[in-house]
JSON list of C-alpha atoms in Angstrom, two decimals:
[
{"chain": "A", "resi": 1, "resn": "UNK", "atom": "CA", "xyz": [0.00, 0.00, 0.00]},
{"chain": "A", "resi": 2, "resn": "UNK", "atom": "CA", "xyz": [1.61, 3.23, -0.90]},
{"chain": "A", "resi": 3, "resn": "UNK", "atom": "CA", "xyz": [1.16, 6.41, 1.48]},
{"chain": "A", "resi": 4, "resn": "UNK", "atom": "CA", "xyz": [-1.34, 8.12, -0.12]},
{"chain": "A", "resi": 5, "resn": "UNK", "atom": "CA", "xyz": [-4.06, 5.50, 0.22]},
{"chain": "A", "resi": 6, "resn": "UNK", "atom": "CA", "xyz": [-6.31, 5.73, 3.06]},
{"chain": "A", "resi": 7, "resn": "UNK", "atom": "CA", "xyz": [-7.37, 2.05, 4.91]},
{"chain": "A", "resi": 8, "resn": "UNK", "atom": "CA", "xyz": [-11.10, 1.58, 5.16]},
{"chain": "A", "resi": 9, "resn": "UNK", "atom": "CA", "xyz": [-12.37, -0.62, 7.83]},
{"chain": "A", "resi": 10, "resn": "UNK", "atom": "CA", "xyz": [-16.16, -2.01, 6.79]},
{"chain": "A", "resi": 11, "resn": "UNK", "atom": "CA", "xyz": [-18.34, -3.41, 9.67]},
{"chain": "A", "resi": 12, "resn": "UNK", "atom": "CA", "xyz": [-21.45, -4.69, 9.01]},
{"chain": "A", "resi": 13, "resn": "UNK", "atom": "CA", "xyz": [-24.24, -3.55, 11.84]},
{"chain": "A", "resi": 14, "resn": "UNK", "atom": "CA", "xyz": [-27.36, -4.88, 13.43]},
{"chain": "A", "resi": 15, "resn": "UNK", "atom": "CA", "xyz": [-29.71, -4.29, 10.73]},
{"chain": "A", "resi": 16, "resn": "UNK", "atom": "CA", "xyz": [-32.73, -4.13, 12.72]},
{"chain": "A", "resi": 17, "resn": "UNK", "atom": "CA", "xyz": [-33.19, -1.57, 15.95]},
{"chain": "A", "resi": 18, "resn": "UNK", "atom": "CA", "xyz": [-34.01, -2.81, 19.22]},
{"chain": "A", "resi": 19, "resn": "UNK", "atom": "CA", "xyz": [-37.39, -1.96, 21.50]},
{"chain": "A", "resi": 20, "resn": "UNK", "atom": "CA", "xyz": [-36.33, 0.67, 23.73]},
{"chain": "A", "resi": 21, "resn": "UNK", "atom": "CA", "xyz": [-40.14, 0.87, 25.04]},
{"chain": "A", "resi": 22, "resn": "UNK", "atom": "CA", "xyz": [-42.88, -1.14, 24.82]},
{"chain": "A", "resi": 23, "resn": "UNK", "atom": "CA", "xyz": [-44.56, 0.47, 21.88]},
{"chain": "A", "resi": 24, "resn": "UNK", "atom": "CA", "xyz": [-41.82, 1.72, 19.94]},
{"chain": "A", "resi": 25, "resn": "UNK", "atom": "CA", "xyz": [-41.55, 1.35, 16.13]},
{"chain": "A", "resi": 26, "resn": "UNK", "atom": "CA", "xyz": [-39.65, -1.82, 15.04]},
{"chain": "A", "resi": 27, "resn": "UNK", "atom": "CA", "xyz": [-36.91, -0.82, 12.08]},
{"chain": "A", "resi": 28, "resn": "UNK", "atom": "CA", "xyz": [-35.29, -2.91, 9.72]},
{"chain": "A", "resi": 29, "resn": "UNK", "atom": "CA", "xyz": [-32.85, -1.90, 7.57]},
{"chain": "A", "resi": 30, "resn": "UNK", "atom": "CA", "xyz": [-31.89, -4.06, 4.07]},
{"chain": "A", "resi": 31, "resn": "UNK", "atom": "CA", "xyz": [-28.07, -3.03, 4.79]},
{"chain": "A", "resi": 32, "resn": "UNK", "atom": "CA", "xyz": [-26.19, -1.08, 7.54]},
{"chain": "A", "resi": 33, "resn": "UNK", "atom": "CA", "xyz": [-22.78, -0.68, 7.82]},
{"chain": "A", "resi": 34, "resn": "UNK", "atom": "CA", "xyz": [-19.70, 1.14, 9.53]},
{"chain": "A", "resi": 35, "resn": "UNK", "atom": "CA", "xyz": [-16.68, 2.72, 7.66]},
{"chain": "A", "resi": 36, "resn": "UNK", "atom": "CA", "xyz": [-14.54, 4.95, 9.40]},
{"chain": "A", "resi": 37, "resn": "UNK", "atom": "CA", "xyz": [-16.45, 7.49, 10.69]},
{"chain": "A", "resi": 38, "resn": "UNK", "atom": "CA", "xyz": [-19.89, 6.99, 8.86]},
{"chain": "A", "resi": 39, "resn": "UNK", "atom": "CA", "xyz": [-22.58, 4.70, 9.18]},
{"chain": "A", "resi": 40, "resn": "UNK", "atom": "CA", "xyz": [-24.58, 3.84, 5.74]},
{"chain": "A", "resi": 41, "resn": "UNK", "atom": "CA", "xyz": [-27.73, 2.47, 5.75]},
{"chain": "A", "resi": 42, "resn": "UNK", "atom": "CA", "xyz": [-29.03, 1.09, 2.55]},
{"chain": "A", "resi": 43, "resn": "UNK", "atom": "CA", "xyz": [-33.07, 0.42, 2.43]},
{"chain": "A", "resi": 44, "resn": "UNK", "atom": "CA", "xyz": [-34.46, -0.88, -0.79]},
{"chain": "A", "resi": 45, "resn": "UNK", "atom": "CA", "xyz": [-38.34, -0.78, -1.85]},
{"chain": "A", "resi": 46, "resn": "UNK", "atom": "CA", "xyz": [-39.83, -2.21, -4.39]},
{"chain": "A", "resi": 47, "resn": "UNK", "atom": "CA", "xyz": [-43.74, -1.21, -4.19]},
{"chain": "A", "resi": 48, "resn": "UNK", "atom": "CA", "xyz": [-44.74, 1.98, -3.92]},
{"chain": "A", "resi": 49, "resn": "UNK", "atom": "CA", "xyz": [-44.76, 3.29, 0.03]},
{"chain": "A", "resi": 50, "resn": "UNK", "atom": "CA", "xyz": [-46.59, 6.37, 0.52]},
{"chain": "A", "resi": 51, "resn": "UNK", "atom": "CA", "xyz": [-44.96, 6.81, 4.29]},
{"chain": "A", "resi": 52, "resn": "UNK", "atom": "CA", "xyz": [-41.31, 6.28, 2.99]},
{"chain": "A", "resi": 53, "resn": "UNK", "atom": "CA", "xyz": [-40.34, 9.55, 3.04]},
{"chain": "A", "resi": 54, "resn": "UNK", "atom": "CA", "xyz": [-41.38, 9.48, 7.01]},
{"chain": "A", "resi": 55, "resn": "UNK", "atom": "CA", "xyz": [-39.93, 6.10, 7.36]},
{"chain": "A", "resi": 56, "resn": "UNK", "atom": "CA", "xyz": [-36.30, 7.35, 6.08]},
{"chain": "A", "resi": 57, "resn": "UNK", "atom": "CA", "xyz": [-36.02, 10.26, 8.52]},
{"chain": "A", "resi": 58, "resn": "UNK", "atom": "CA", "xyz": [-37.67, 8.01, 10.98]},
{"chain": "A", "resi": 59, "resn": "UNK", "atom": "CA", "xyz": [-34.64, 5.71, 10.08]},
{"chain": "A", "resi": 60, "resn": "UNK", "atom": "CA", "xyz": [-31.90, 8.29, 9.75]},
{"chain": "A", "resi": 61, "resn": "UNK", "atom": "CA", "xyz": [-32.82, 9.57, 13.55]},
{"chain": "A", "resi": 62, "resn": "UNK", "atom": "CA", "xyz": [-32.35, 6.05, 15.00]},
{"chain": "A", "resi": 63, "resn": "UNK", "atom": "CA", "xyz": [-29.34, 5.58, 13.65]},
{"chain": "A", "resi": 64, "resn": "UNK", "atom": "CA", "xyz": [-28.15, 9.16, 14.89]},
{"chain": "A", "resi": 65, "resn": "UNK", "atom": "CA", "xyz": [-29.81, 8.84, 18.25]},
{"chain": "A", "resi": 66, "resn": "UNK", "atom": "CA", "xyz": [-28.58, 5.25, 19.04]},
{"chain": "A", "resi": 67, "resn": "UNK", "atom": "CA", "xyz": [-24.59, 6.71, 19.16]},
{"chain": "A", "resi": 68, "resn": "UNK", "atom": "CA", "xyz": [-22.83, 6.98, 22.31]},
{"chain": "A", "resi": 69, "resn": "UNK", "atom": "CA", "xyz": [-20.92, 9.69, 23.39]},
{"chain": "A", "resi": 70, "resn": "UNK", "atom": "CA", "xyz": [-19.01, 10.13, 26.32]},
{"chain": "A", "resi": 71, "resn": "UNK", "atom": "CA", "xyz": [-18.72, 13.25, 28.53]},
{"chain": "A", "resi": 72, "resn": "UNK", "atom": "CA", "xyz": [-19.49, 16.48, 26.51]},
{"chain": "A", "resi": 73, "resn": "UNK", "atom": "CA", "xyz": [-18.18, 14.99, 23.36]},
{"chain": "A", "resi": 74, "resn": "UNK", "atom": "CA", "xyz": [-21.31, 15.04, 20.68]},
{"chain": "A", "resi": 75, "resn": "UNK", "atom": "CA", "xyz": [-19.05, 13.99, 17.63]},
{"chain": "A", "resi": 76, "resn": "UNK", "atom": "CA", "xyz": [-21.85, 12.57, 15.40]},
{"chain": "A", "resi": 77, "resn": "UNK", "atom": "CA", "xyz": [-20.48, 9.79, 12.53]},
{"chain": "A", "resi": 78, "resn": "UNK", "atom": "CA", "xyz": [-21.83, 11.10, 9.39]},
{"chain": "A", "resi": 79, "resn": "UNK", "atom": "CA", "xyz": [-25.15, 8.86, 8.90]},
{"chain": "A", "resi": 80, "resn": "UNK", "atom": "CA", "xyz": [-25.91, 8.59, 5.09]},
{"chain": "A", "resi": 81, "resn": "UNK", "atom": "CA", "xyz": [-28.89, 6.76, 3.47]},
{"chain": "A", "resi": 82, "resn": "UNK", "atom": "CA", "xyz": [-29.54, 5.48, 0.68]},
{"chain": "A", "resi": 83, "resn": "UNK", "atom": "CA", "xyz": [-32.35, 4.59, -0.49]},
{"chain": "A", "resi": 84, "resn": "UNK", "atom": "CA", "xyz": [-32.85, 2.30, -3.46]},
{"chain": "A", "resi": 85, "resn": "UNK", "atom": "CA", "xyz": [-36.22, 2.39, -5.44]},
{"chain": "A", "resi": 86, "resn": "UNK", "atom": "CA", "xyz": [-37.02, 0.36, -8.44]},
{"chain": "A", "resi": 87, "resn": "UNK", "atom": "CA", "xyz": [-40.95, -0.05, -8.73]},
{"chain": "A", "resi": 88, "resn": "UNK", "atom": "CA", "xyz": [-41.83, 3.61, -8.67]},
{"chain": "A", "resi": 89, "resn": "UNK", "atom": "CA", "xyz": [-40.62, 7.30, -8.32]},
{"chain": "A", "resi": 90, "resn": "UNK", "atom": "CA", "xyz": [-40.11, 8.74, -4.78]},
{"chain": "A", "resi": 91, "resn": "UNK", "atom": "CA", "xyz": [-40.28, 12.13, -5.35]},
{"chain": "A", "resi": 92, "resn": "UNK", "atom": "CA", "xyz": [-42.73, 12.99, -8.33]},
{"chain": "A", "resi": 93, "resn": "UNK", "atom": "CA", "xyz": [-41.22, 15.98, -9.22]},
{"chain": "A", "resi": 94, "resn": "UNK", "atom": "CA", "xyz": [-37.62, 14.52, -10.23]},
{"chain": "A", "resi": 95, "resn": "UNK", "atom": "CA", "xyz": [-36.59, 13.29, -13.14]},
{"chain": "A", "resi": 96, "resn": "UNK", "atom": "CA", "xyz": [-33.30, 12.32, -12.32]},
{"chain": "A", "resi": 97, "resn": "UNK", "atom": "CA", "xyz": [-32.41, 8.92, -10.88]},
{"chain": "A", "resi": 98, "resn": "UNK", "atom": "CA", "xyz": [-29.63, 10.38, -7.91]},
{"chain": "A", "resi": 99, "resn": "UNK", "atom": "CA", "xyz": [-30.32, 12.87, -5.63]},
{"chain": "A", "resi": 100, "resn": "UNK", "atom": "CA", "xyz": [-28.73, 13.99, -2.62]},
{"chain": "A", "resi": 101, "resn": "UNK", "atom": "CA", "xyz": [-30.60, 15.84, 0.81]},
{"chain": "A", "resi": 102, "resn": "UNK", "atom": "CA", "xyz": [-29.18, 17.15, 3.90]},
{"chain": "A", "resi": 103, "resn": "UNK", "atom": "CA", "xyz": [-29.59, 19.94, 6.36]},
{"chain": "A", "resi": 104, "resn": "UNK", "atom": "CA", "xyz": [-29.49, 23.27, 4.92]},
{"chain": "A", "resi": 105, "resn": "UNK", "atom": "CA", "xyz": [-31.13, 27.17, 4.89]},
{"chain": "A", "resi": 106, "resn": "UNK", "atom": "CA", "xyz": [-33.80, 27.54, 2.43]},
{"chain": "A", "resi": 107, "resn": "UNK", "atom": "CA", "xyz": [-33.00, 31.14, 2.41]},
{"chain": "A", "resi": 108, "resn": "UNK", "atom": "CA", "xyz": [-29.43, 31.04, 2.04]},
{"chain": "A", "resi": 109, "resn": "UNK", "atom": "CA", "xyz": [-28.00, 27.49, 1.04]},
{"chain": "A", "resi": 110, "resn": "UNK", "atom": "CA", "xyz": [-25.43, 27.57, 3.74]},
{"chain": "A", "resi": 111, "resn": "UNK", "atom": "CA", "xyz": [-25.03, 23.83, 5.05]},
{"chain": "A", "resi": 112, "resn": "UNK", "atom": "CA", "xyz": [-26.29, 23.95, 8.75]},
{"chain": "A", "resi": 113, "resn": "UNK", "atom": "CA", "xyz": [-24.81, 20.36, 9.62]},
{"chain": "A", "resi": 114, "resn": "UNK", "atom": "CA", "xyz": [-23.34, 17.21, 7.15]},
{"chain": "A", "resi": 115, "resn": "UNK", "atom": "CA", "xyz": [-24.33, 14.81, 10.13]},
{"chain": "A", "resi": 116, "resn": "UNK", "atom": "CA", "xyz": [-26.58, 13.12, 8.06]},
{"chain": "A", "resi": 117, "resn": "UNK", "atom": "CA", "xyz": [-27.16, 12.51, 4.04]},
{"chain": "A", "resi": 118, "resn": "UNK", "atom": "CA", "xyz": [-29.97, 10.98, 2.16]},
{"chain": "A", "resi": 119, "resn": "UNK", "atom": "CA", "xyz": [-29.26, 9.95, -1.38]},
{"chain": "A", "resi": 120, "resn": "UNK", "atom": "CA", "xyz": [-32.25, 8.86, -3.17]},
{"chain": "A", "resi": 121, "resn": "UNK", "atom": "CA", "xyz": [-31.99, 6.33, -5.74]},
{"chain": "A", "resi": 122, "resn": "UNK", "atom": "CA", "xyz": [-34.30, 6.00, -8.47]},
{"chain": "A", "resi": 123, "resn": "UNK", "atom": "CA", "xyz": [-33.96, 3.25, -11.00]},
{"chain": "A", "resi": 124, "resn": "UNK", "atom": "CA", "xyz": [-37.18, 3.75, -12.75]},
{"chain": "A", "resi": 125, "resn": "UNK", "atom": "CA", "xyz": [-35.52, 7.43, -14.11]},
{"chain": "A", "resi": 126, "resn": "UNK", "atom": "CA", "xyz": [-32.00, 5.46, -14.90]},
{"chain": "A", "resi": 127, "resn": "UNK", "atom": "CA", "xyz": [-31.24, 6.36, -18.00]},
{"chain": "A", "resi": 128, "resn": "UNK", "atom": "CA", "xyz": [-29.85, 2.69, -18.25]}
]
C-alpha cells in the first residue's frame, strides 16, 4: 500500500433496531454498515410506500440517536442513506435517478450540519 491510500475498515451492523419501550416502532434496515467514521444504511423498496419519506427520517434519527458519546463529546459519525427504489418514483417531481438531501437554509443554502445525508436512488428514471 503506498502512502497516499487511506485504509477503510467495513463493519457490518445490526440491521434491525431494538425496543427501547414497549410500543416503539420496530426498524429494519436491508443493509447497515460502519466505515470509518460513517454509518450507511441502505433500504431498498420495491412497491410503492406512501410513508417512505417518514420512514427514512424516521430511520436516519435512529441511527443518529442510538450513538454513544461520552462526557461532553457530541461527535456525530456522518449517517448517510440510501435509499434504493425500483418499482416507482419517490419524489414525483424529479426526473433524475440520484439525488442527494441534507440539512441546509432555504434562504441562504449555507449547510447547517453534514451529520446526516440521504441519497435517493431511483432506478425507474435510470437512463440505463
Amino acid at each position: 500500500m503506498s502512502t497516499s491510500e487511506t485504509k477503510i475498515s467495513i463493519t457490518i451492523l445490526d440491521s434491525s433496531t431494538k425496543f427501547e419501550k414497549e410500543n416503539d416502532k420496530t426498524e429494519i434496515i436491508d443493509v447497515r454498515v460502519e466505515t470509518n467514521g460513517e454509518i450507511i444504511n441502505v433500504e431498498i423498496q420495491l412497491d410503492k410506500d406512501p410513508s417512505m419519506e417518514d420512514r427514512i427520517v424516521y430511520g436516519i434519527s435512529k441511527t443518529v440517536t442510538k450513538q454513544k458519546f461520552k462526557g461532553d463529546n457530541y461527535k456525530l459519525k456522518k449517517v448517510v442513506v440510501v435509499v434504493v427504489i425500483t418499482g416507482y418514483n419517490l419524489i414525483e417531481t424529479h426526473e433524475d435517478y440520484h439525488d442527494t438531501f441534507n440539512y441546509h437554509s432555504e434562504k441562504t443554502g449555507h449547510t447547517f450540519s453534514k451529520s446526516t445525508e440521504i441519497h435517493t436512488l431511483e432506478l425507474k428514471n435510470c437512463p440505463i
